[in-house]
Amino acid sequence: MGGVRELAGSFVVPGPCGVAVRDRLGHLTSQDEKVLRAVGEHQGALASRDLKARCADGLEHSADTWASRKRDLTPLSSSRIAGAITKATHDQWALARRCQAAHIQTLEAGIRTVRHRLSLPVGEPGTKRAAGGYRSRSEWFRKSRRLAALEARHAAVVADRQAGRVRVVRGGRRLLNTRHHLTQARLTEDQWRERWDAERWFIAADGESGKRFGNETIRVTPDGEVSIKLPAPLAHLANAGHGRYVLTSRISFAHRGAEWADRIAANRAVAYRIHLDTQRGRWYLTASWQRPAVKTIPLETARARGMIGVDTNADHFAAYHLDRHGNPIGDPRRFPYDLSGTAAHRDAQIRHALTRLIHWARQAGVAAIGIEDLDFTTEKTREKHGRRKRFRQLISGIPTGRLKARLVSMAAEQGLAIVAVDPAYTSLWGAQHWQKPLVTPRRTMSRHDAAGIAIGRRALGHPVRRRTAPPPHDRSDRAGHRTVQAGPGDRGREGTRPPTTDRPPGEPSPSGKRKREPSASNTVRDAPSTQQWVQDSLMRTG
C-alpha cells in the first residue's frame, strides 16, 4: 500500500453489562455515623489482612487457598461479608496484574525508541515515521544513561511479574504520596488522615439472587429503609433483630429508580457499597447490578441511516453528520469540555459533552456514532516525542478510557450503537480531502472537523477520499461509473438523474414553461451549472 499500514476493520462496540446508581444517605444521626465508622474500620482491617495474604500467595493461588482465607475471615465477620472481602481482594490483585503488564509494555516502547535513536549518527534528521538521532553528544550520553535506567526498571518489573509479585496500596498510591506534599495539596495532617482512613474502609456487600430484596448483608427495602448486618464483634451495636442495624436515613434513587425497584421486588441480586465523601462530609450508598448481555446490532444495520463521525480531542469533540453514502450534511458541530480541575469536575464535563452529542445524534435520526478506537499506550512516553512536552501533555489529556466507558453506556440507553474505527490517518486524510472543499463564506472548517468526516466515512465502509478515480474517458462515463458510487436506482447517483415525473423531455410543464434541455459541452469543467448530471464537488454518493 505504498508505506500505508493496513487498516483494521470497523466493528460495533458491545453494549454495557452493568449498572450503578448512587444516592445520598442524608439526615444520619451521630449514632448512625458511629456505627458506620466502626463497621468500615473493622471490615477495612480484615480487607487489608486478606490482601496481604493474597499477595503472599502470588501465582500459587488456587480455589483451596481462596476458601481457606474465607474460612479465616468468617468468625470475625460473617460468611457473606467474608465472601465480599475475598472477592474484592481477588479483583484488586487481578487489576494490579493488568496494570503491571501495561507498565511493561510502556517500558519496552521507551527502550525500543531510545535504542533506535542511539544507533543513529548524532544530528541525523528524522522522518515522519521515525525519530532521528540525538542533537548532540551530550544528549546522546544522557540518553544512554536513560536507556540503562529503563532496562534496569524493566528487568525489575519483569522479575516481579514472573514471581507473581504486585505493588498494591489500599487507599491509593496517589493519596499515599500526598502525605509528603500536604502544603501543595492544601491539606492538614488531620484532613489527610481522615481521607486516608475513609478510603481504606470496607462497607460493601455483593448481591444474592433469591434472598430478600437481593442482598442479605446490606438490605434496602422498596420504601428506602437501609439496614446492615453487623459483623460478629460489633453485634452489640444492633438496634434490630438478628444483629442488624437500621439507619434513620431513607434513600430513593432518582436515576433508574424504577429498574432498581423491579429488581428488589423480584429478589434479584443487587450489590451495595456505602462510603464517606470527606470533602463534603456526606455519606453515599451505591447500588449496582448486572444486565444480561445484549447482542449488538449488525454493522450494516448501524450504517443504514447514516452516521455521526466524532473526532476526539483534548478539549472538544468535533462531530459531523453523514448520510449513508458518506456525504456530509449541514455544518460541523463541536462539543467542548474542560479537563482541568478535580476528577469529579472532569468526569462531569465529559458526561455533559457526551449528553449533548447523543441528543444531537438522536435529532439527526442516525442509528450509530462512529468514533476512533484510540489507545495512546505507546504514545505517552517522553522517549517517543522527545522535547515535545506540550504535545505529550496534549495526548495524555485525551480521556480515551473514560470516554469509551461513558459513551457506550450512555449511547445504549438512547438506543444508539457505537462503531469503532481504526484511527490511522483520519486527521491527515480528512484535512487533505475535505477541509478546503467544505469551506464557505459562512462555514469554517478545522482539521478536526474534517477528521470527523473521515471517521464517519470509515465507519460507513467508504474510503476517506471523495472519489477513487476520475471519470473514465469523458463526462458520460461510458466505461462505467466511478468505482465508489451509490446503487443505480438511488437519486443523486452520478450521471443523468431520472426525471421526477413521467413527462417526456421538452414537454411544457404545468406552468406552461418549457423545461430547458442540457446543452452540449466538451468537458465536465466547461458544463454550465444548469446541467443536473454534473456532479457537485462536495457530493459523494458511495
PDB file of N, CA, C and O in Angstrom, residues 285-319:
ATOM      1  N   LEU A 285     -24.701   5.885  49.287  1.00  0.00           N
ATOM      2  CA  LEU A 285     -24.936   4.467  49.032  1.00  0.00           C
ATOM      3  C   LEU A 285     -25.020   4.247  47.533  1.00  0.00           C
ATOM      4  O   LEU A 285     -25.789   4.924  46.839  1.00  0.00           O
ATOM      5  N   THR A 286     -24.225   3.318  47.026  1.00  0.00           N
ATOM      6  CA  THR A 286     -24.187   2.988  45.605  1.00  0.00           C
ATOM      7  C   THR A 286     -24.747   1.596  45.395  1.00  0.00           C
ATOM      8  O   THR A 286     -24.311   0.642  46.052  1.00  0.00           O
ATOM      9  N   ALA A 287     -25.707   1.484  44.511  1.00  0.00           N
ATOM     10  CA  ALA A 287     -26.297   0.192  44.147  1.00  0.00           C
ATOM     11  C   ALA A 287     -25.850  -0.169  42.738  1.00  0.00           C
ATOM     12  O   ALA A 287     -25.823   0.686  41.841  1.00  0.00           O
ATOM     13  N   SER A 288     -25.505  -1.421  42.516  1.00  0.00           N
ATOM     14  CA  SER A 288     -25.065  -1.881  41.197  1.00  0.00           C
ATOM     15  C   SER A 288     -25.594  -3.283  40.953  1.00  0.00           C
ATOM     16  O   SER A 288     -25.786  -4.063  41.880  1.00  0.00           O
ATOM     17  N   TRP A 289     -25.829  -3.570  39.681  1.00  0.00           N
ATOM     18  CA  TRP A 289     -26.296  -4.900  39.296  1.00  0.00           C
ATOM     19  C   TRP A 289     -25.898  -5.170  37.863  1.00  0.00           C
ATOM     20  O   TRP A 289     -25.544  -4.258  37.102  1.00  0.00           O
ATOM     21  N   GLN A 290     -25.935  -6.431  37.500  1.00  0.00           N
ATOM     22  CA  GLN A 290     -25.560  -6.843  36.160  1.00  0.00           C
ATOM     23  C   GLN A 290     -26.781  -6.939  35.276  1.00  0.00           C
ATOM     24  O   GLN A 290     -27.881  -7.238  35.733  1.00  0.00           O
ATOM     25  N   ARG A 291     -26.535  -6.705  33.997  1.00  0.00           N
ATOM     26  CA  ARG A 291     -27.564  -6.861  32.989  1.00  0.00           C
ATOM     27  C   ARG A 291     -27.207  -8.034  32.084  1.00  0.00           C
ATOM     28  O   ARG A 291     -26.027  -8.319  31.880  1.00  0.00           O
ATOM     29  N   PRO A 292     -28.203  -8.705  31.529  1.00  0.00           N
ATOM     30  CA  PRO A 292     -27.882  -9.769  30.575  1.00  0.00           C
ATOM     31  C   PRO A 292     -27.211  -9.194  29.339  1.00  0.00           C
ATOM     32  O   PRO A 292     -27.507  -8.083  28.914  1.00  0.00           O
ATOM     33  N   ALA A 293     -26.285  -9.957  28.804  1.00  0.00           N
ATOM     34  CA  ALA A 293     -25.564  -9.495  27.626  1.00  0.00           C
ATOM     35  C   ALA A 293     -26.529  -9.283  26.462  1.00  0.00           C
ATOM     36  O   ALA A 293     -27.318 -10.162  26.129  1.00  0.00           O
ATOM     37  N   VAL A 294     -26.470  -8.086  25.893  1.00  0.00           N
ATOM     38  CA  VAL A 294     -27.352  -7.742  24.776  1.00  0.00           C
ATOM     39  C   VAL A 294     -26.562  -7.855  23.480  1.00  0.00           C
ATOM     40  O   VAL A 294     -25.469  -7.295  23.347  1.00  0.00           O
ATOM     41  N   LYS A 295     -27.088  -8.584  22.519  1.00  0.00           N
ATOM     42  CA  LYS A 295     -26.417  -8.752  21.238  1.00  0.00           C
ATOM     43  C   LYS A 295     -26.415  -7.435  20.475  1.00  0.00           C
ATOM     44  O   LYS A 295     -27.438  -6.776  20.344  1.00  0.00           O
ATOM     45  N   THR A 296     -25.243  -7.043  20.008  1.00  0.00           N
ATOM     46  CA  THR A 296     -25.137  -5.799  19.259  1.00  0.00           C
ATOM     47  C   THR A 296     -25.799  -5.946  17.896  1.00  0.00           C
ATOM     48  O   THR A 296     -25.914  -7.044  17.344  1.00  0.00           O
ATOM     49  N   ILE A 297     -26.223  -4.815  17.354  1.00  0.00           N
ATOM     50  CA  ILE A 297     -26.862  -4.842  16.046  1.00  0.00           C
ATOM     51  C   ILE A 297     -25.812  -5.083  14.965  1.00  0.00           C
ATOM     52  O   ILE A 297     -24.640  -4.753  15.154  1.00  0.00           O
ATOM     53  N   PRO A 298     -26.187  -5.659  13.828  1.00  0.00           N
ATOM     54  CA  PRO A 298     -25.211  -5.861  12.749  1.00  0.00           C
ATOM     55  C   PRO A 298     -24.653  -4.529  12.254  1.00  0.00           C
ATOM     56  O   PRO A 298     -25.299  -3.481  12.348  1.00  0.00           O
ATOM     57  N   LEU A 299     -23.461  -4.594  11.717  1.00  0.00           N
ATOM     58  CA  LEU A 299     -22.802  -3.389  11.243  1.00  0.00           C
ATOM     59  C   LEU A 299     -23.584  -2.738  10.108  1.00  0.00           C
ATOM     60  O   LEU A 299     -23.684  -1.509  10.041  1.00  0.00           O
ATOM     61  N   GLU A 300     -24.165  -3.536   9.215  1.00  0.00           N
ATOM     62  CA  GLU A 300     -24.937  -2.972   8.114  1.00  0.00           C
ATOM     63  C   GLU A 300     -26.179  -2.245   8.624  1.00  0.00           C
ATOM     64  O   GLU A 300     -26.591  -1.228   8.059  1.00  0.00           O
ATOM     65  N   THR A 301     -26.783  -2.757   9.681  1.00  0.00           N
ATOM     66  CA  THR A 301     -27.941  -2.075  10.267  1.00  0.00           C
ATOM     67  C   THR A 301     -27.535  -0.739  10.866  1.00  0.00           C
ATOM     68  O   THR A 301     -28.259   0.259  10.759  1.00  0.00           O
ATOM     69  N   ALA A 302     -26.375  -0.706  11.518  1.00  0.00           N
ATOM     70  CA  ALA A 302     -25.894   0.550  12.098  1.00  0.00           C
ATOM     71  C   ALA A 302     -25.603   1.593  11.030  1.00  0.00           C
ATOM     72  O   ALA A 302     -25.709   2.796  11.274  1.00  0.00           O
ATOM     73  N   ARG A 303     -25.248   1.147   9.812  1.00  0.00           N
ATOM     74  CA  ARG A 303     -24.908   2.083   8.745  1.00  0.00           C
ATOM     75  C   ARG A 303     -26.117   2.519   7.923  1.00  0.00           C
ATOM     76  O   ARG A 303     -25.990   3.406   7.081  1.00  0.00           O
ATOM     77  N   ALA A 304     -27.273   1.919   8.135  1.00  0.00           N
ATOM     78  CA  ALA A 304     -28.398   2.107   7.223  1.00  0.00           C
ATOM     79  C   ALA A 304     -28.895   3.546   7.176  1.00  0.00           C
ATOM     80  O   ALA A 304     -29.319   4.025   6.124  1.00  0.00           O
ATOM     81  N   ARG A 305     -28.859   4.263   8.286  1.00  0.00           N
ATOM     82  CA  ARG A 305     -29.414   5.624   8.332  1.00  0.00           C
ATOM     83  C   ARG A 305     -28.350   6.694   8.462  1.00  0.00           C
ATOM     84  O   ARG A 305     -28.597   7.782   8.975  1.00  0.00           O
ATOM     85  N   GLY A 306     -27.151   6.388   8.008  1.00  0.00           N
ATOM     86  CA  GLY A 306     -26.086   7.371   8.102  1.00  0.00           C
ATOM     87  C   GLY A 306     -25.292   7.210   9.380  1.00  0.00           C
ATOM     88  O   GLY A 306     -25.442   6.236  10.129  1.00  0.00           O
ATOM     89  N   MET A 307     -24.439   8.189   9.650  1.00  0.00           N
ATOM     90  CA  MET A 307     -23.509   8.069  10.762  1.00  0.00           C
ATOM     91  C   MET A 307     -23.116   9.454  11.253  1.00  0.00           C
ATOM     92  O   MET A 307     -23.095  10.423  10.497  1.00  0.00           O
ATOM     93  N   ILE A 308     -22.827   9.537  12.546  1.00  0.00           N
ATOM     94  CA  ILE A 308     -22.208  10.728  13.133  1.00  0.00           C
ATOM     95  C   ILE A 308     -20.747  10.390  13.371  1.00  0.00           C
ATOM     96  O   ILE A 308     -20.422   9.510  14.174  1.00  0.00           O
ATOM     97  N   GLY A 309     -19.843  11.045  12.658  1.00  0.00           N
ATOM     98  CA  GLY A 309     -18.416  10.843  12.864  1.00  0.00           C
ATOM     99  C   GLY A 309     -17.882  11.808  13.906  1.00  0.00           C
ATOM    100  O   GLY A 309     -18.106  13.014  13.820  1.00  0.00           O
ATOM    101  N   VAL A 310     -17.173  11.284  14.910  1.00  0.00           N
ATOM    102  CA  VAL A 310     -16.710  12.088  16.041  1.00  0.00           C
ATOM    103  C   VAL A 310     -15.193  11.984  16.151  1.00  0.00           C
ATOM    104  O   VAL A 310     -14.638  10.878  16.224  1.00  0.00           O
ATOM    105  N   ASP A 311     -14.538  13.121  16.140  1.00  0.00           N
ATOM    106  CA  ASP A 311     -13.094  13.203  16.355  1.00  0.00           C
ATOM    107  C   ASP A 311     -12.848  13.663  17.782  1.00  0.00           C
ATOM    108  O   ASP A 311     -13.312  14.736  18.193  1.00  0.00           O
ATOM    109  N   THR A 312     -12.127  12.869  18.548  1.00  0.00           N
ATOM    110  CA  THR A 312     -11.870  13.165  19.958  1.00  0.00           C
ATOM    111  C   THR A 312     -10.605  13.992  20.092  1.00  0.00           C
ATOM    112  O   THR A 312      -9.554  13.621  19.550  1.00  0.00           O
ATOM    113  N   ASN A 313     -10.698  15.092  20.824  1.00  0.00           N
ATOM    114  CA  ASN A 313      -9.561  15.980  21.035  1.00  0.00           C
ATOM    115  C   ASN A 313      -9.401  16.261  22.521  1.00  0.00           C
ATOM    116  O   ASN A 313     -10.209  15.825  23.343  1.00  0.00           O
ATOM    117  N   ALA A 314      -8.352  16.994  22.852  1.00  0.00           N
ATOM    118  CA  ALA A 314      -8.046  17.240  24.259  1.00  0.00           C
ATOM    119  C   ALA A 314      -9.040  18.187  24.923  1.00  0.00           C
ATOM    120  O   ALA A 314      -9.140  18.204  26.145  1.00  0.00           O
ATOM    121  N   ASP A 315      -9.789  18.983  24.132  1.00  0.00           N
ATOM    122  CA  ASP A 315     -10.710  19.938  24.747  1.00  0.00           C
ATOM    123  C   ASP A 315     -12.093  19.970  24.110  1.00  0.00           C
ATOM    124  O   ASP A 315     -12.938  20.762  24.506  1.00  0.00           O
ATOM    125  N   HIS A 316     -12.340  19.127  23.091  1.00  0.00           N
ATOM    126  CA  HIS A 316     -13.673  19.128  22.481  1.00  0.00           C
ATOM    127  C   HIS A 316     -13.865  17.888  21.607  1.00  0.00           C
ATOM    128  O   HIS A 316     -12.894  17.216  21.224  1.00  0.00           O
ATOM    129  N   PHE A 317     -15.126  17.598  21.314  1.00  0.00           N
ATOM    130  CA  PHE A 317     -15.490  16.608  20.309  1.00  0.00           C
ATOM    131  C   PHE A 317     -15.870  17.362  19.032  1.00  0.00           C
ATOM    132  O   PHE A 317     -16.683  18.285  19.077  1.00  0.00           O
ATOM    133  N   ALA A 318     -15.291  16.961  17.911  1.00  0.00           N
ATOM    134  CA  ALA A 318     -15.653  17.526  16.611  1.00  0.00           C
ATOM    135  C   ALA A 318     -16.481  16.486  15.873  1.00  0.00           C
ATOM    136  O   ALA A 318     -15.987  15.392  15.587  1.00  0.00           O
ATOM    137  N   ALA A 319     -17.743  16.805  15.579  1.00  0.00           N
ATOM    138  CA  ALA A 319     -18.674  15.828  15.006  1.00  0.00           C
ATOM    139  C   ALA A 319     -19.234  16.347  13.691  1.00  0.00           C
ATOM    140  O   ALA A 319     -19.411  17.555  13.504  1.00  0.00           O
TER     141      ALA A 319
END
